[in-house]
Amino acid sequence: MTTLAAMASTRQMTLRTVMRVLLEREAVSRAELARLTGVSKQTMSEVFRELEEGGWVRRSGRTQGAVGRSAATYEVCVDRALVFGADVGGTKVQAALADMHGIILTETVEPTDPRGGQYVVDQLARMSAELAHRASQPLERVLVGTIGIPGAYNARTGKLFMVPNITGLEGTPFVEDLRERVDFDVHVGNDVNMAAKGEQWMGEGRNVDDFVFIALGTGIGMGIINERRVLSGAHGAAGEIATLPIGADPYDGRTFRSGGLETALGSAAIRERYEGSGGRSGLTVREIIDRIGDGDTIAAATVDAIARILAQAVLAVSAVLDPERVVLGGSVGARRELLERMEVHLPLCMPSPPQCTVSKLGSRAGLYGTIANSLDLLRDSLFQTPGLDIPMPRAKPFEVHP
Amino acid sequence: MTTLAAMASTRQMTLRTVMRVLLEREAVSRAELARLTGVSKQTMSEVFRELEEGGWVRRSGRTQGAVGRSAATYEVCVDRALVFGADVGGTKVQAALADMHGIILTETVEPTDPRGGQYVVDQLARMSAELAHRASQPLERVLVGTIGIPGAYNARTGKLFMVPNITGLEGTPFVEDLRERVDFDVHVGNDVNMAAKGEQWMGEGRNVDDFVFIALGTGIGMGIINERRVLSGAHGAAGEIATLPIGADPYDGRTFRSGGLETALGSAAIRERYEGSGGRSGLTVREIIDRIGDGDTIAAATVDAIARILAQAVLAVSAVLDPERVVLGGSVGARRELLERMEVHLPLCMPSPPQCTVSKLGSRAGLYGTIANSLDLLRDSLFQTPGLDIPMPRAKPFEVHP
DNA sequence: CCTATTCGTCCAGTTACCGAACAAATGAGC
DNA sequence: GCTCATTTGTTCGGTAACTGGACGAATAGG
């Protein structure tokens, strides 16, 4: 148990407070920051000296053009700490290095190591080192990294699960394994959750406290942002809407494994529906949707049927979560034709549909989400002024007497 | 913006820390508390003097039977601050007053004022004063109150909405109105959310971080506890699962208003299904379920059909939220016959069903929830040692260059 | 050139903590 | 009954980290 002195001393509190204010500004003087924070000018001078000695801030110039003595201005050294983010897919890995402002310094894409398992862990460690080197930055400055994985992570057991697309990761202590290979703090998140976080930072979820990101591609999944934070669920499986009992009978043995909604909306289902209605054989979903523009009425009817089911899924999600916005993504979900048809069906099945938009980030949403997650963790660990670590006691249930 | 000195001074931080530790213990000496917190014995003596002068702690005795000088022991004055809770229903109001340990000092039930609106506000204010008087406590000690309302509360607009069961409350600034009538801090919550909170404190949700409470009675609603906190949604309407597109076609005009699931599972639906299958006319849902014990096979088949639909609703909720547990309540939901049948259907439509239990708190869950909510708010406001109130800056989206 | 204004340093002061020393008060062991 | 070990609680001198006022230096405006 930490004491006030040993935990974050009052001087630490002041240092972190000053850093937080500085992170939002680009050139500030000590006198101005004293006014902003209420800390005395004397103390602020000391604080800036310590921060400067630590490499966190630097002089950036002087004010001019105002009455009175000109002031020295300071800014954050945004490369004093760096973050790593990687979006691991079944076929490729996107990774990037960013500074404290979230500016991406270097990034790369390469095929996921097909051998899977520990080889993917090794690959990530090597990529982070390469990105630091290409940015001409010491690897020691990378303090936090987040990895997006197409599966679920149970924070309690520390194990990955539901990871069918990458060989040799199911049931592994992935975070622990990677932490042994790198010096920075490693976190993992579901790739659709990371995409939701990417939309929150750079996309359609910006400035929205409660929204969902639905990724429709080969299958379907959802990331949930509730009160600005990712909602993971008891076992890390929140948002696995493939199993929603919509569009197919959940008691049917044929849909039991992949789930009602995925059975109805997955790529296989779209192609079957198209071909079963007389459409051409052998087209991909993208090709089917492209044919709407060519006047293929069967393609239009297929997308309309898909949109009608998707509208019910949005209704179900809204009933449970009450999101302000639904962002659609994924190779199929991002098609505007689908959104347009869905917006026709939504008001027919729910009185007040949420706002629906299409992701503009494409396949970069997940990568952005891992960077954003790392930035949040970095800032919390470096600049938060937390309360003391003694938790608020829960109200104990009392004995109920008849 | 607060300074370190003006916000919570370091002495305030220490006082609150000591109170938090004391709240979990019943008789502690200053020396022991110094050891527990790391604060020096000198400082701890000063802190206890201040807390004693403020009426927050008192001497409770002396230790004995151990080597060394015996120690004075202290305990929290649990009635130094009180909380109020009220569960407002369409027909009755349950209200209670509790101390800092959550022990209920006085409680009462009376019919909801049928005139509704401001009369209900007046009624709540009067009930809180009466309960304090019956507890022989000055009303000034009541610092926080929470009101459970059968409707939704939009925290942004400060207005109630979706409150069909109580006249004259729709669209009112209920919290503001009540705050003008009482001196304590007023909060409002949806009644099913409050019931979920009551289960968290005293019922089946104890020690469970993620669970849902489904209330099935005349209609159906759900309260969500995610990471130990109530999930409200963007407009305060999370958990309104009456509208889930399950059990009825959401595009059917007949179900559009009350929603698919409520159309399928509401009391009216249960009676219609029973009577339409040849059952006796004019029975209530409770009477129908009671007849299962009498061998009424139509009643059993009706409940089985209801359970089968409810299982799909649990599947849908689990797909979105991934709860650890589902607690069933409400006049119909709490019937064990329903849970028994639902547990037969669940494994047939989902591979890993969540744990399902029936509430044992009955109609008191909501009242307990309002008390628990008030206790949380009280403790946070009195004893939290928060970080400084400067928020962590969000990562600004950066300009994306092609 | 004078005046108002601002920045940044200096300085005396206060708050709130700390650890060591010590007296008082216990029970165990002989 | 005495001695010793142990514990509590008070006293005291100390330090960390803040404050506000004073003041000199440095600006722009009139």
CSV table of N, CA and C (backbone and C1' of nucleotides) in Angstrom, one decimal, chain B residues 9-11 14 38-40 42-43 66-70, chain C residues 15-28:
chain,number,residue,atom,x,y,z
B,9,SER,N,-6.5,19.2,-0.8
B,9,SER,CA,-5.2,19.4,-0.2
B,9,SER,C,-4.7,18.0,0.2
B,10,THR,N,-3.4,18.0,0.4
B,10,THR,CA,-2.8,16.7,0.8
B,10,THR,C,-3.4,16.2,2.1
B,11,ARG,N,-3.7,17.1,3.0
B,11,ARG,CA,-4.4,16.7,4.2
B,11,ARG,C,-5.8,16.1,3.9
B,14,THR,N,-5.3,12.7,2.8
B,14,THR,CA,-5.1,11.7,3.9
B,14,THR,C,-6.3,11.4,4.7
B,38,GLY,N,0.8,3.5,5.9
B,38,GLY,CA,2.1,4.0,5.7
B,38,GLY,C,2.2,5.5,6.2
B,39,VAL,N,1.1,6.0,6.6
B,39,VAL,CA,1.2,7.4,7.2
B,39,VAL,C,1.9,7.3,8.6
B,40,SER,N,2.6,8.3,9.0
B,40,SER,CA,3.3,8.2,10.3
B,40,SER,C,2.4,8.3,11.4
B,42,GLN,N,2.5,10.1,14.0
B,42,GLN,CA,2.3,11.5,14.3
B,42,GLN,C,1.2,12.1,13.5
B,43,THR,N,1.3,11.9,12.2
B,43,THR,CA,0.2,12.4,11.3
B,43,THR,C,-1.1,11.7,11.6
B,66,ALA,N,-3.2,-8.2,24.6
B,66,ALA,CA,-1.9,-8.3,23.9
B,66,ALA,C,-0.8,-7.7,24.6
B,67,VAL,N,0.4,-8.1,24.4
B,67,VAL,CA,1.6,-7.6,25.0
B,67,VAL,C,1.7,-6.1,24.6
B,68,GLY,N,2.2,-5.3,25.4
B,68,GLY,CA,2.4,-3.9,25.1
B,68,GLY,C,1.2,-3.0,25.5
B,69,ARG,N,1.4,-1.7,25.4
B,69,ARG,CA,0.4,-0.8,25.8
B,69,ARG,C,-0.9,-1.0,25.1
B,70,SER,N,-2.1,-1.0,25.8
B,70,SER,CA,-3.3,-1.2,25.1
B,70,SER,C,-3.6,0.0,24.2
C,15,DT,P,-0.3,27.4,8.2
C,15,DT,O5',-0.2,26.1,7.3
C,15,DT,C5',-0.7,26.1,5.9
C,15,DT,C4',-0.4,24.8,5.3
C,15,DT,C3',-0.9,23.6,6.1
C,15,DT,O3',-1.6,22.8,5.2
C,15,DT,C1',1.4,23.4,5.5
C,16,DA,P,-2.5,21.6,5.7
C,16,DA,O5',-1.5,20.3,5.7
C,16,DA,C5',-0.9,19.9,4.5
C,16,DA,C4',0.1,18.9,4.7
C,16,DA,C3',-0.3,17.9,5.8
C,16,DA,O3',0.0,16.6,5.3
C,16,DA,C1',1.9,18.7,6.2
C,17,DC,P,-0.8,15.3,5.9
C,17,DC,O5',0.4,14.4,6.3
C,17,DC,C5',1.1,13.8,5.2
C,17,DC,C4',2.6,14.0,5.3
C,17,DC,C3',3.3,13.1,6.3
C,17,DC,O3',3.5,11.8,5.7
C,17,DC,C1',4.3,15.3,6.3
C,18,DC,P,3.9,10.6,6.6
C,18,DC,O5',5.4,10.9,7.0
C,18,DC,C5',6.4,11.0,5.9
C,18,DC,C4',7.7,11.1,6.6
C,18,DC,C3',8.0,10.0,7.6
C,18,DC,O3',9.0,9.2,7.1
C,18,DC,C1',8.5,12.2,8.5
C,19,DG,P,9.2,7.7,7.8
C,19,DG,O5',10.3,8.0,8.8
C,19,DG,C5',11.5,8.6,8.5
C,19,DG,C4',12.4,8.8,9.7
C,19,DG,C3',12.5,7.6,10.6
C,19,DG,O3',13.8,7.6,11.1
C,19,DG,C1',11.5,9.4,11.8
C,20,DA,P,14.3,6.3,11.9
C,20,DA,O5',14.8,7.0,13.3
C,20,DA,C5',15.5,8.3,13.2
C,20,DA,C4',15.5,8.9,14.6
C,20,DA,C3',15.8,7.9,15.7
C,20,DA,O3',16.7,8.5,16.6
C,20,DA,C1',13.7,9.1,16.1
C,21,DA,P,17.3,7.6,17.8
C,21,DA,O5',16.5,8.2,19.1
C,21,DA,C5',16.5,9.7,19.2
C,21,DA,C4',15.6,10.0,20.4
C,21,DA,C3',15.7,9.1,21.6
C,21,DA,O3',15.9,9.9,22.7
C,21,DA,C1',13.4,9.3,20.9
C,22,DC,P,16.3,9.3,24.1
C,22,DC,O5',14.9,9.2,24.9
C,22,DC,C5',14.1,10.4,24.8
C,22,DC,C4',12.7,10.0,25.4
C,22,DC,C3',12.7,9.0,26.5
C,22,DC,O3',12.0,9.6,27.6
C,22,DC,C1',11.1,8.4,24.9
C,23,DA,P,12.2,9.1,29.1
C,23,DA,O5',10.7,9.1,29.7
C,23,DA,C5',9.9,10.2,29.4
C,23,DA,C4',8.4,9.7,29.4
C,23,DA,C3',8.1,8.9,30.6
C,23,DA,O3',6.8,9.3,31.1
C,23,DA,C1',7.6,7.7,28.6
C,24,DA,P,6.2,8.6,32.4
C,24,DA,O5',5.1,7.7,31.8
C,24,DA,C5',4.1,8.2,31.0
C,24,DA,C4',3.2,7.1,30.5
C,24,DA,C3',2.7,6.2,31.6
C,24,DA,O3',1.3,6.0,31.4
C,24,DA,C1',3.7,4.9,29.8
C,25,DA,P,0.5,5.1,32.5
C,25,DA,O5',0.3,3.7,31.7
C,25,DA,C5',-0.4,3.7,30.5
C,25,DA,C4',-0.2,2.3,29.9
C,25,DA,C3',-0.6,1.2,30.8
C,25,DA,O3',-1.3,0.2,30.1
C,25,DA,C1',1.5,0.7,29.9
C,26,DT,P,-2.8,-0.2,30.4
C,26,DT,O5',-2.9,-1.7,30.0
C,26,DT,C5',-2.1,-2.7,30.6
C,26,DT,C4',-1.4,-3.6,29.6
C,26,DT,C3',-1.1,-5.0,30.1
C,26,DT,O3',-2.2,-5.8,29.7
C,26,DT,C1',0.8,-4.0,29.1
C,27,DG,P,-2.5,-7.1,30.5
C,27,DG,O5',-1.4,-8.2,29.9
C,27,DG,C5',-1.4,-8.4,28.5
C,27,DG,C4',-0.3,-9.4,28.2
C,27,DG,C3',-0.3,-10.7,29.0
C,27,DG,O3',0.1,-11.7,28.1
C,27,DG,C1',1.7,-9.5,29.5
C,28,DA,P,0.2,-13.2,28.6
C,28,DA,O5',1.8,-13.5,28.6
C,28,DA,C5',2.5,-13.2,27.5
C,28,DA,C4',4.0,-13.6,27.7
C,28,DA,C3',4.1,-15.0,28.4
C,28,DA,O3',5.2,-15.6,27.8
C,28,DA,C1',5.1,-13.3,29.8
